[in-house]
Every structure is written in structure tokens, then in C-alpha cells.
CSV table of C-alpha atoms in Angstrom, one decimal:
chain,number,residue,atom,x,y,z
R,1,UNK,CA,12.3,-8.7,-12.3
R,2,UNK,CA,12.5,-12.5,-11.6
R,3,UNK,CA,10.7,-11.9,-8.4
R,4,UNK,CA,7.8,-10.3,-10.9
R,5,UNK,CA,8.0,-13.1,-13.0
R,6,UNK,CA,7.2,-16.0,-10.3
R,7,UNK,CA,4.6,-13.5,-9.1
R,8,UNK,CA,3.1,-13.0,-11.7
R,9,UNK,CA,3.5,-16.8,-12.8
R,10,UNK,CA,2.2,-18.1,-9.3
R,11,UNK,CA,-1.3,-15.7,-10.1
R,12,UNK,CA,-1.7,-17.6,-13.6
R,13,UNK,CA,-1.5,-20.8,-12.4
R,14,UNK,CA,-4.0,-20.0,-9.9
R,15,UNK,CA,-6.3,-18.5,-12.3
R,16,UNK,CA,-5.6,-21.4,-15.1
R,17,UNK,CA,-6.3,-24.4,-12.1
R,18,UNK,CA,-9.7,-22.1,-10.8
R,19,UNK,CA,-10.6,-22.3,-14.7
R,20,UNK,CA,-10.0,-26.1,-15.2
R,21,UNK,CA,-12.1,-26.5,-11.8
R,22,UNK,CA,-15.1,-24.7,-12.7
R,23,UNK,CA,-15.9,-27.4,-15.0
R,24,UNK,CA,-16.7,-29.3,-11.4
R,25,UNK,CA,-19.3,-28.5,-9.5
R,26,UNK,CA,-17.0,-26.3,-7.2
R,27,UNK,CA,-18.2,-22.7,-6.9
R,28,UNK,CA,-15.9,-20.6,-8.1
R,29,UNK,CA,-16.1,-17.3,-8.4
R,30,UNK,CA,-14.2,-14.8,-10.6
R,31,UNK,CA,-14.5,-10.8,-9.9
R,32,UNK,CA,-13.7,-7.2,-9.9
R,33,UNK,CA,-12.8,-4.9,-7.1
R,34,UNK,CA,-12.1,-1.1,-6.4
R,35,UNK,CA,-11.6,0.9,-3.5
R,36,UNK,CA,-9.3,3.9,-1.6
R,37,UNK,CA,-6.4,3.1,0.2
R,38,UNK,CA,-5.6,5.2,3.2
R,39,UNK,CA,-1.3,4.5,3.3
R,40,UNK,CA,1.2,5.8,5.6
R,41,UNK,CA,4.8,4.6,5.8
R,42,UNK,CA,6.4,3.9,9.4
R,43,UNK,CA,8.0,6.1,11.3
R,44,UNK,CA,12.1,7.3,10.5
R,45,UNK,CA,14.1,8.6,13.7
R,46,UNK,CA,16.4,11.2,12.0
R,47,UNK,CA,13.8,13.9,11.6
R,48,UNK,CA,10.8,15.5,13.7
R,49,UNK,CA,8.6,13.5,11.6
R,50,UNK,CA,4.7,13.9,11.6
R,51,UNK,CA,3.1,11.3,9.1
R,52,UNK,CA,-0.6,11.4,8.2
R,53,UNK,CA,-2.3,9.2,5.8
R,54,UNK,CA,-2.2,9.6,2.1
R,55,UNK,CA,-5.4,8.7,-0.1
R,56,UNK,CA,-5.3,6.5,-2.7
R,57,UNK,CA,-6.6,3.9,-4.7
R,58,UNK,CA,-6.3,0.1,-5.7
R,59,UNK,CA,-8.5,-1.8,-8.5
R,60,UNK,CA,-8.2,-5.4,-10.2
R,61,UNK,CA,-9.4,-9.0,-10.5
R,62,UNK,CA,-9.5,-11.7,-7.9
R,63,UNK,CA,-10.6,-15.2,-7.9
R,64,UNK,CA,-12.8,-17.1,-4.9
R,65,UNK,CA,-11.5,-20.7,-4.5
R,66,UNK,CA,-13.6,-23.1,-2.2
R,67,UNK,CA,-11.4,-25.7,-0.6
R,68,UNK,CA,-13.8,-26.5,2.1
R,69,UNK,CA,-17.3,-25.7,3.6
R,70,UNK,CA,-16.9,-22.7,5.2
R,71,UNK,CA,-13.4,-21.7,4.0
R,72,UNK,CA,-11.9,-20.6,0.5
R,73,UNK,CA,-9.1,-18.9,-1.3
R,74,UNK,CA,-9.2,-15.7,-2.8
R,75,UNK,CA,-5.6,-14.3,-5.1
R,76,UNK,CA,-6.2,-11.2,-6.4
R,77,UNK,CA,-4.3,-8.7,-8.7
R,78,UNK,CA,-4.5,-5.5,-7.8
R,79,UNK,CA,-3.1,-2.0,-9.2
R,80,UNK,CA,-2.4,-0.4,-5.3
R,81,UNK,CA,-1.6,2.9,-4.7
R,82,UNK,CA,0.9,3.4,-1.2
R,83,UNK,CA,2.7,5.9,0.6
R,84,UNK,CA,3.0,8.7,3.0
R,85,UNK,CA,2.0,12.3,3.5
R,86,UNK,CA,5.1,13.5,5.6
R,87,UNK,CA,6.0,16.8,7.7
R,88,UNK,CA,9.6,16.8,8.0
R,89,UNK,CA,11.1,19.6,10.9
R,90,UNK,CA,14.6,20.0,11.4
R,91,UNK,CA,16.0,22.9,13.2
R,92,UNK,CA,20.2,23.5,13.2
R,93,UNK,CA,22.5,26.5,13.5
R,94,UNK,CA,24.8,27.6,10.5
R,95,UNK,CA,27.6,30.2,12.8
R,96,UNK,CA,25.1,32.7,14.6
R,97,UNK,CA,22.2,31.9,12.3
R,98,UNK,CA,19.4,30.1,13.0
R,99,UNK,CA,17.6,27.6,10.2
R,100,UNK,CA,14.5,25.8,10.4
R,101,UNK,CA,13.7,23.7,7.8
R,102,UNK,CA,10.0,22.2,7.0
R,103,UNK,CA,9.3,19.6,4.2
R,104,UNK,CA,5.6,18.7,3.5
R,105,UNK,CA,5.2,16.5,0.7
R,106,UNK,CA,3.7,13.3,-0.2
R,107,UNK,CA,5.3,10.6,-1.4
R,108,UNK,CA,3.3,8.0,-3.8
R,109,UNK,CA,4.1,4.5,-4.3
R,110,UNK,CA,2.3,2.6,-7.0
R,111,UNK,CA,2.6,-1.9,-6.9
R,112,UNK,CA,1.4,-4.3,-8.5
R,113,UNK,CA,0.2,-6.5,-5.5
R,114,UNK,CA,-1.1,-10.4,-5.3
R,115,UNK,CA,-2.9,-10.7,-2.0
R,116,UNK,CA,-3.5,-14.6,-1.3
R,117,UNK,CA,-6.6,-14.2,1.3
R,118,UNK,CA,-7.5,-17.5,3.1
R,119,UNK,CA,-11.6,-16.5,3.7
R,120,UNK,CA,-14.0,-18.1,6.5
R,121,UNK,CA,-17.4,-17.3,6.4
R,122,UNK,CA,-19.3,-16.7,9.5
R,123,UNK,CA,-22.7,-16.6,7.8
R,124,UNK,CA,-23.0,-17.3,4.1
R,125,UNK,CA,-23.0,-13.2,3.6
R,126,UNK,CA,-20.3,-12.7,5.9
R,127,UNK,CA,-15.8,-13.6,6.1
R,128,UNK,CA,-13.3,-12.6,7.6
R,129,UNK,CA,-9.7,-12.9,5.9
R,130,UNK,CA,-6.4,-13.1,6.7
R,131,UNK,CA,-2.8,-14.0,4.3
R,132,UNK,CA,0.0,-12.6,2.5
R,133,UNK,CA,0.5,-10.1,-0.3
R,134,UNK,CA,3.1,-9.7,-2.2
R,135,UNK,CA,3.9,-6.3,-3.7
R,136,UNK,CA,5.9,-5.4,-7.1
R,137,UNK,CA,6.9,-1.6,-7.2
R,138,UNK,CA,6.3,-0.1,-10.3
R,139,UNK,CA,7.0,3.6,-9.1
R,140,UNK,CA,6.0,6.6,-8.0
R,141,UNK,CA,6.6,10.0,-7.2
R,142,UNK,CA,7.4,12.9,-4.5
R,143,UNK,CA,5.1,16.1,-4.5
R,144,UNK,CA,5.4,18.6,-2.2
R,145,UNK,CA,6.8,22.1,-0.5
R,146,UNK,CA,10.1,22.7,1.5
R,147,UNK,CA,10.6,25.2,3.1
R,148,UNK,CA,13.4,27.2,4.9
R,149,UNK,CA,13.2,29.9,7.8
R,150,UNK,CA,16.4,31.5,8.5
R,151,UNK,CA,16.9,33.7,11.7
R,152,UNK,CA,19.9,36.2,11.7
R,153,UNK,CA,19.3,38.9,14.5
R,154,UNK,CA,15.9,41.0,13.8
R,155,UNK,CA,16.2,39.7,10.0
R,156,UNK,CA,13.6,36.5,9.2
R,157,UNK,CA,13.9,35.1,5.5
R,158,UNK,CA,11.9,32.6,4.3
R,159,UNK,CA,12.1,30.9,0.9
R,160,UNK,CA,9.7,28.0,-0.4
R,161,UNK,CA,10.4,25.4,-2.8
R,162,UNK,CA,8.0,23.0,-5.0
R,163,UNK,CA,9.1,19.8,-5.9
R,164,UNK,CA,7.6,17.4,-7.9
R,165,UNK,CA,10.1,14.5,-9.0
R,166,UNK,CA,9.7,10.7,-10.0
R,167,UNK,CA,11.3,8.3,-7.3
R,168,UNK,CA,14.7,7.0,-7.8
R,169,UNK,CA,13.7,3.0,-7.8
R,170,UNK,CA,17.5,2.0,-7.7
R,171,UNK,CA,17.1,3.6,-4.0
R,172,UNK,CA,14.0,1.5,-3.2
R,173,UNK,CA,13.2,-2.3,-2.4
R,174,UNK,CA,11.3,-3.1,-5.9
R,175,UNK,CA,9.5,-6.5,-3.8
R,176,UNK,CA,7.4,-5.2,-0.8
R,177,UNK,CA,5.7,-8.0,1.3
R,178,UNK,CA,3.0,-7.4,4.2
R,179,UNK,CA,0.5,-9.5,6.0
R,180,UNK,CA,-3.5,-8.6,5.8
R,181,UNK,CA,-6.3,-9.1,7.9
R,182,UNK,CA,-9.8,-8.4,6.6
R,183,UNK,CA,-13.9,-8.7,6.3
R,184,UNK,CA,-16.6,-8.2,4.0
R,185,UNK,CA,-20.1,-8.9,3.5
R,186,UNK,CA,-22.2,-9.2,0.3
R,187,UNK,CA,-25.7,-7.9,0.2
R,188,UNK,CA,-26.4,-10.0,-2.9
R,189,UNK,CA,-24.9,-12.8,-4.5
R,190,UNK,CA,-23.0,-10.4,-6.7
R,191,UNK,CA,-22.2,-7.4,-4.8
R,192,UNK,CA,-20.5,-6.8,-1.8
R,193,UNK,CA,-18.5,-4.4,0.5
R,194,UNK,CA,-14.6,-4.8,1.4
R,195,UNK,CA,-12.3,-3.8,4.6
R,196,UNK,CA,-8.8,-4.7,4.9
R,197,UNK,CA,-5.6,-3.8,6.6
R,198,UNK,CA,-1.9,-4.2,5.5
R,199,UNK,CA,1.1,-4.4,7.6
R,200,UNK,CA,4.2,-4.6,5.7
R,201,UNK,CA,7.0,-6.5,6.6
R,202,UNK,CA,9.6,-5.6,4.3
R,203,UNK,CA,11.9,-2.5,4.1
R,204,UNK,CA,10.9,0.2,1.2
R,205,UNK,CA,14.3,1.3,1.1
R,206,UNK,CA,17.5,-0.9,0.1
R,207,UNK,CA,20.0,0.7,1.6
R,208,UNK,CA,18.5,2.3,5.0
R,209,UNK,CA,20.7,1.3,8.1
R,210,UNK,CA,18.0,2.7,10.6
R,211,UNK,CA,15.0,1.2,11.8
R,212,UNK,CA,12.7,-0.3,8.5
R,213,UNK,CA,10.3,1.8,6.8
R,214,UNK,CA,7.3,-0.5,5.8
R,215,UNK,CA,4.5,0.4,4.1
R,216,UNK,CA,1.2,0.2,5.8
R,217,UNK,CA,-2.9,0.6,4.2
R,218,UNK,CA,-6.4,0.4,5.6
R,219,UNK,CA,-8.0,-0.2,2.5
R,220,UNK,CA,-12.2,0.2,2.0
R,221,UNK,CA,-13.8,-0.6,-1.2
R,222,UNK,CA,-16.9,-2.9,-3.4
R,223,UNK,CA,-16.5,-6.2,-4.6
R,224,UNK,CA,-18.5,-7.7,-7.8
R,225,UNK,CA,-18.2,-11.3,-8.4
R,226,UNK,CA,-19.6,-12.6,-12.0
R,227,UNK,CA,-21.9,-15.7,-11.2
């Protein structure tokens, strides 16, 4: 909760200095901005694990600060939706039996995220990006089928089961930092196109003693800035 708080603190007093500014002559910019997420989570050893990306999406408001010629700021607050679509497979013996057990679910992570995007134009229309963004979990949920194959001589049974349950947040990491790299290019002075990718840094989980699970988008979306 503090860690929200600062976040959440350090975004106002970006948005309250932009506002004092753009009584200069500095071009700042406020805007909105939408798009889909494509979010996997990194690999875990313990299981025969096939991720593949889950959709999502992420919308909010972001503010363009110019601090030189060609470079500027941009903070933004975004709802972001992250994740995984996962195919668990885990084969063991029970006596003479044989089990195979296959989970296919999603699992949905919604933040609250602050990217801090340090911009450099390469033509007037054009930028790359690159910074931090700090995440704030706000939940999420786990959809999906398991299901179990058991083998006993000639004799196959196999029973399915749907689950659809909200995440236990006391077993995950509620501050979730990564590091993005990114472009876009505006056709008019107003409207533009969006392409970033997040590595995460952090571990989702807060008690995993394996290798970290990080959370990682390609995100692809429209910009509108109000001028």
C-alpha cells in the first residue's frame, strides 16, 4: 500500500509540475491512450509447461514533458491487463496406475502501472522510448480446464474440471517493476500509433524459491494527445 501511495504520489507531482509549466512556453502535451497487450509470464521448471500469450488490454492518461530539443518525458497511468495462457503436463504413477494430468488455463493479472518513458525523436513524427514502469497489482483471476487421464490396464478414465477462481494476492508480489523499450509515430499532431515491450524484473510470486516468474507484454495501441 505505501509503495502505491509514493506511486501514485510521484505521478501527481509530475502531472501538478507539467501543469504549472504549461503556463511557459514549453510544449506540453496531455493525452489518452488504448491498446491490447499480448502478456506471457516466464517460464517455471517444475512442470512441462507450454506458455502462449494471453490478450489483453491497457488504457489511461499520460503526460509529454520536453526537457530538451529532441528529447522529453512521458509518465503515464495506465489500467494494464498481464498474464499467461499456460498448458501444464505432468505425468506420475499412483501403484500400477498411470495418471496424466493437463491444466490449460489462463491466468489474468490486472495493475495499475506508471511507465516513465524518456522519448527521442528521430523526425518530429517519429521516437523511440525507453524507462521504467512501475506496476501496482490490483488482482486478477485463474480460468481454465484440468484435466486427468488415468491408465489402469485396458481401462482409460478421464475427468475434466472448470475452474474459475480469483487469485490469492497474499501469494503474489503486489509491486511488479519491468523495463520498456518502445516507438511510435503520429500521423497528425493529435493522433498517433504506439509499440512497446515490457520486460519485468521483479518476481510475481512472494514466496517462489525457483527461478523468478516475471511478467512480460508486447503492447500495440493509438495515442491522442489534446493540443
Amino acid at each position: 500500500m505505501k509503495k502505491l501511495i509514493l506511486g501514485l504520489a510521484f505521478a501527481g507531482s509530475l502531472l501538478v509540475n507539467a501543469q504549472e509549466k504549461t503556463k511557459s512556453s514549453s510544449p506540453i502535451t496531455f493525452g489518452v491512450k488504448a491498446g491490447f497487450n499480448a502478456s506471457t509470464l516466464s517460464k517455471a521448471d517444475q512442470y512441462d509447461n507450454d506458455q502462449k500469450l494471453k490478450p489483453g488490454f491497457n488504457a489511461g492518461v499520460f503526460v509529454n514533458i520536453p526537457v530538451a530539443q529532441k528529447f522529453s518525458v512521458q509518465p503515464e497511468l495506465l489500467f494494464n491487463q498481464l498474464g499467461s495462457k499456460t498448458e501444464e503436463r505432468e505425468d506420475y504413477y499412483i501403484n500400477a496406475d498411470r495418471y496424466r494430468r493437463v491444466a490449460d488455463y489462463k491466468k489474468s493479472l490486472n495493475y495499475l502501472s506508471i511507465p516513465v518513458m524518456v522519448q527521442y525523436n528521430i523526425l518530429p513524427q517519429l521516437y523511440v522510448e525507453a524507462g521504467p514502469e512501475f506496476g501496482f497489482l490490483l488482482g486478477g483471476k485463474n480460468k481454465g480446464d484440468i484435466t486427468t487421464t488415468r491408465n489402469s490396464g485396458n481401462t482409460t478414465v478421464t475427468e475434466t474440471t472448470t475452474i474459475s477462481d480469483k487469485i490469492v494476492k497474499d501469494l503474489h508480489n503486489t509491486f511488479n517493476f519491468g523495463i520498456g523499450i518502445g516507438a511510435g509515430y503520429y500521423f497528425t499532431q493529435n493522433f498517433g500509433v504506439t509499440a512497446r515491450f515490457t520486460a519485468g524484473i521483479t518476481d510475481v510470486y512472494k514466496h517462489n524459491t525457483g527461478d523468478a516468474i516475471r511478467n512480460n507484454a508486447f503492447q500495440v495501441g493509438v495515442a491522442y494527445k489534446f493540443k
